[in-house]
Every structure is written in C-alpha cells, then in structure tokens.
Amino acid sequence: MWRSLVLTRRCISTSTSTSKPLSLGWFDHVKPAPKDPIIGVTEAFLADPSPNKINLGVGAYRDDEGKPVVLQCVRDAESKITGSEFLESISAGVSSRFVEESVELIYGKNSDVMKERRFAGLQALSGTGACRLFAEFQRHFHHDVPIFLPDPTWSNHHNIWRDAQVPVRTYRYYHHDSKGLNFGAFMDDIKNAPEGSFFLLHPCAHNPTGIDPTDEQWREISNQFMVNHHFPFFDMAYQGFASGDLEKDAKAIRIFLEDGHIIGCAQSFAKNMGLYGHRVGCLSVLAKDQKQAMIVRSQLQRLARAMYSSPPIHGVLLVSTILSDPLLKAEWIEELKVMADRIRSMRASLFDHLEKLNSPHNWDHIVKQVGMFCYSGLNYEQIDQLARDFHIYMTRDGRISMAGVTTRNVSYLAEAMHQVSSYDPQCQ
Ligand SMILES: Cc1ncc(COP(=O)(O)O)c(C=O)c1O
C-alpha cells in the first residue's frame, strides 16, 4: 500500500526549486466519497426554485410552520448556565451527573442496574459518537465477532461498524408486502446467527421504517437472545418520539433488563431535546458488577481520549441542567409530548387525505408506524416523479420525515402521492 502510494505520486519540479523536486501527488489516488443519500436530497431541494417545494428528507423536527424549534426548556437552561462555563474541560462532577441522569432515562431510576452501579457510562458525541465508541470497544475486545444490523437501518450504522473494522451482517426486519415487521424472519435470523453475536436493536421509533416490535415480541426476542447468548446493543436516538412518553419508549430495554441481559446503549439528545448541533449523547455498557463496570469505563475513556480527547461542554451543561431541575425536566417532558403529538396528528391527517381522495391503495401503515419516519412504500419512479413534477423530496427508499409535513402542505402532499401511485397497482 505504502509502496503503491510512493509509485503513484507525481513529482513536479518547480522553477524556484534548484535541488529537490517537490512532490504534489500525495492524494492522487483518493477518489471522491459516495454522496450521503440525505445530503443529496437536501442539495436537490435547495436547488429547486419552486415555492411549493417540500423537504421530507431530513430527520430533524420542524414545527407546523416548517421551522426548526429551540425548546423552551433549552432556552431556560441556557439562561441558568450563562457565565458558568469555563473553557478548559468539563468538571468531572458535571460529566458524571450527566451520565447518571441520562442512563436513568433508559434503565429506570429504581432499577437494579442503577442501585448496583453496574453501568459504565461516558458522555459521547451524540448518538453517532456513542455508536462509534461502542464499535471501537467491540473491535478491541471482541474483534472477530460480527454485529447484526436490521435490514433496513439508518445507513450510517453500516459506515460506523465498517470503519471500525467490525464484521457487519444483517438480519431481516421489514416485510415488504405487509409493510410491517417480518417477525418470523427476524426470529429465524436471531436463531441462526453464530452463538454470541452482537445485535443492534432500535428500542423505539425504528429508522427508517417506523415499525417497532410489540412488548410481547420484545419478550420473545429477549428470550431468544438468552438462548443464543447474543449481546443486545440498543441505539436509542428517539426516546419520547414514538409514544410521547419517555418511560414507554424505554420498555424494550426494560424487558431485556428484567431478563438479566448485559446490554449496551447509545443515547442521543439530538432529536428529543432538539440539540442537534450540540452533539450530546451518552454511551453506557452494563457489567457483571460495579468493579467490572469501572474497568470497562476506564477502557471506554481511553478509546475516547485517543479519538477526540473530551467532547464539547456546552450541550452537556444544558442537558444536565434540564435533567437535574424538576421544573425544567417537567417542561421538557411536556414539550417532547407536543412534538410527538404533532407528528402523530400529521400521520392521521395524511392518511385521512389519501382516504378522501379514494386512493386505491391501503395506507394503514402511515398511522400504524411510529416516530419521526413513515416508510411510505413508494417506489423509485414515484419518488423521482414526486421531485420532478411536485417538488417533493425524500430519500429513494421512500422514507418520509413526518416532521416535514405541516397543516399547510399535507393536502398537497397527499394529492401528489395519490397521483404518482394511483395508476400503478404494484406501486406500493
Ligand atoms: C437510528 C439512529 N441512530 C443514531 C442517529 C445519530 O444521531 P445523532 O445526530 O445524535 O448523532 C440517528 C440520526 O438520524 C438515527 O436515526
């Protein structure tokens, strides 16, 4: 590799250099990276001059005017912390309080895990950073063991584990005909995976399908994991967005805890606190006991130190201020419910409009799916036609970010979906 790099370099003599030729060819072998599908959608949307255009690609919450939202609890926390920051690194006290309060949200305040202090937790660079840190940990301590990702999943999961050089496999999740969970195939893939594999699970509001297993199905999944000694790694990017209730959305994790699993979890505050650019997240890994948890934590800290030393402090101060103040926390829970309810009401409205248009298709899945995304079932041609003829943009897998749907644009969207789908009986 090194030799080929040397051979492919171009050496160019400059007129000012009299002795050695200057090599400018260091990166001649670097090819452009493939475009991120979501960035491609945003670029096409921005380039479209139509006043009717709608961007349903980006998975970020918007209000009913289509505007980004800064939660009031975040504004209140902001005014509380003004002047309290110091530009060195965050104090150990703030960081451990943040971790404690974050993991309480997923494991439960009175859980055995919390009482026995069997968790290794670390502030992470939002959900992505938490996943990446776990992938590094996996590579260091179980380097040959594959991770199974759902098919489909958030596309960056593939990038994260591939770049961490962990073998990646997939398990079946989505059933195209029913537009629901392919539970039988999912269970078969759990049974047939090599014993002791890692599995990535979306505990709620699955991205991109919006389809979650029922509590009963989670129990069966957890049991099968016990039988096959698999490790469940939960990616919790949308706690509160599925049901509007933080506790309900943690139910899958609680079921695994009841069964005594050792689990890992990546948490993100990007969506549920609207802190996208602040990059606040938490990685936690359970252990047999407190002593082992401290050992695991020391290794996570070492890996994080080599990658980025320590994460930014402002966002974490905001989150820990909100979570540690009962009034601010109550305000957050209320605002989270408002966001989840708005998305649910847009699902209902889109569905009603399509029904009123006498669409020949069954659109039940729009209201059955939960969370930020609707996996519409529209095919490539229809998605291209939506962009070309109606200025409506979404990713090519037909995923609609429901946060981009508003009272004002929902009937236009329904009409467009009806027009592109009504002539093709196979369409969706
Ligand atoms: C399933 C899932 N995991 C993780 C993330 C990463 O989120 P963050 O912005 O917190 O890195 C996302 C974001 O879209 C996601 O959908």
PDB file of C-alpha atoms in Angstrom, residues 150-152 171-187 201-202 206 209-218 221 365 368-369:
ATOM      1  CA  PRO A 150     -31.501  -4.643  10.891  1.00  0.00           C
ATOM      2  CA  ASP A 151     -32.372  -4.589   7.195  1.00  0.00           C
ATOM      3  CA  PRO A 152     -33.066  -1.758   6.641  1.00  0.00           C
ATOM      4  CA  TYR A 171     -30.969  -9.527   9.963  1.00  0.00           C
ATOM      5  CA  ARG A 172     -34.378  -9.362   8.301  1.00  0.00           C
ATOM      6  CA  TYR A 173     -36.721  -6.791   9.809  1.00  0.00           C
ATOM      7  CA  TYR A 174     -39.121  -5.325   7.268  1.00  0.00           C
ATOM      8  CA  HIS A 175     -41.873  -7.199   5.458  1.00  0.00           C
ATOM      9  CA  HIS A 176     -42.494  -5.552   2.078  1.00  0.00           C
ATOM     10  CA  ASP A 177     -45.974  -6.954   1.466  1.00  0.00           C
ATOM     11  CA  SER A 178     -47.480  -6.169   4.857  1.00  0.00           C
ATOM     12  CA  LYS A 179     -45.323  -3.049   5.352  1.00  0.00           C
ATOM     13  CA  GLY A 180     -44.861  -4.278   8.888  1.00  0.00           C
ATOM     14  CA  LEU A 181     -42.369  -6.265  10.943  1.00  0.00           C
ATOM     15  CA  ASN A 182     -41.102  -9.526   9.476  1.00  0.00           C
ATOM     16  CA  PHE A 183     -41.129 -11.077  12.912  1.00  0.00           C
ATOM     17  CA  GLY A 184     -40.750 -14.710  11.825  1.00  0.00           C
ATOM     18  CA  ALA A 185     -37.694 -13.962   9.684  1.00  0.00           C
ATOM     19  CA  PHE A 186     -36.245 -11.709  12.422  1.00  0.00           C
ATOM     20  CA  MET A 187     -36.538 -14.565  14.954  1.00  0.00           C
ATOM     21  CA  LEU A 201     -31.642  -3.045  18.026  1.00  0.00           C
ATOM     22  CA  HIS A 202     -33.689   0.148  17.698  1.00  0.00           C
ATOM     23  CA  HIS A 206     -37.153   2.429  14.166  1.00  0.00           C
ATOM     24  CA  THR A 209     -39.376   2.028   8.885  1.00  0.00           C
ATOM     25  CA  GLY A 210     -41.215   3.453  11.930  1.00  0.00           C
ATOM     26  CA  ILE A 211     -42.067  -0.159  12.834  1.00  0.00           C
ATOM     27  CA  ASP A 212     -41.391  -1.402  16.367  1.00  0.00           C
ATOM     28  CA  PRO A 213     -41.985  -4.876  17.810  1.00  0.00           C
ATOM     29  CA  THR A 214     -44.808  -5.156  20.360  1.00  0.00           C
ATOM     30  CA  ASP A 215     -43.932  -5.741  24.034  1.00  0.00           C
ATOM     31  CA  GLU A 216     -44.802  -9.427  23.592  1.00  0.00           C
ATOM     32  CA  GLN A 217     -42.490  -9.672  20.592  1.00  0.00           C
ATOM     33  CA  TRP A 218     -39.698  -7.932  22.523  1.00  0.00           C
ATOM     34  CA  ILE A 221     -36.682 -11.577  21.170  1.00  0.00           C
ATOM     35  CA  HIS A 365     -49.140   1.715   7.633  1.00  0.00           C
ATOM     36  CA  LYS A 368     -49.537   2.209  12.307  1.00  0.00           C
ATOM     37  CA  GLN A 369     -45.883   3.225  12.094  1.00  0.00           C
TER      38      GLN A 369
END
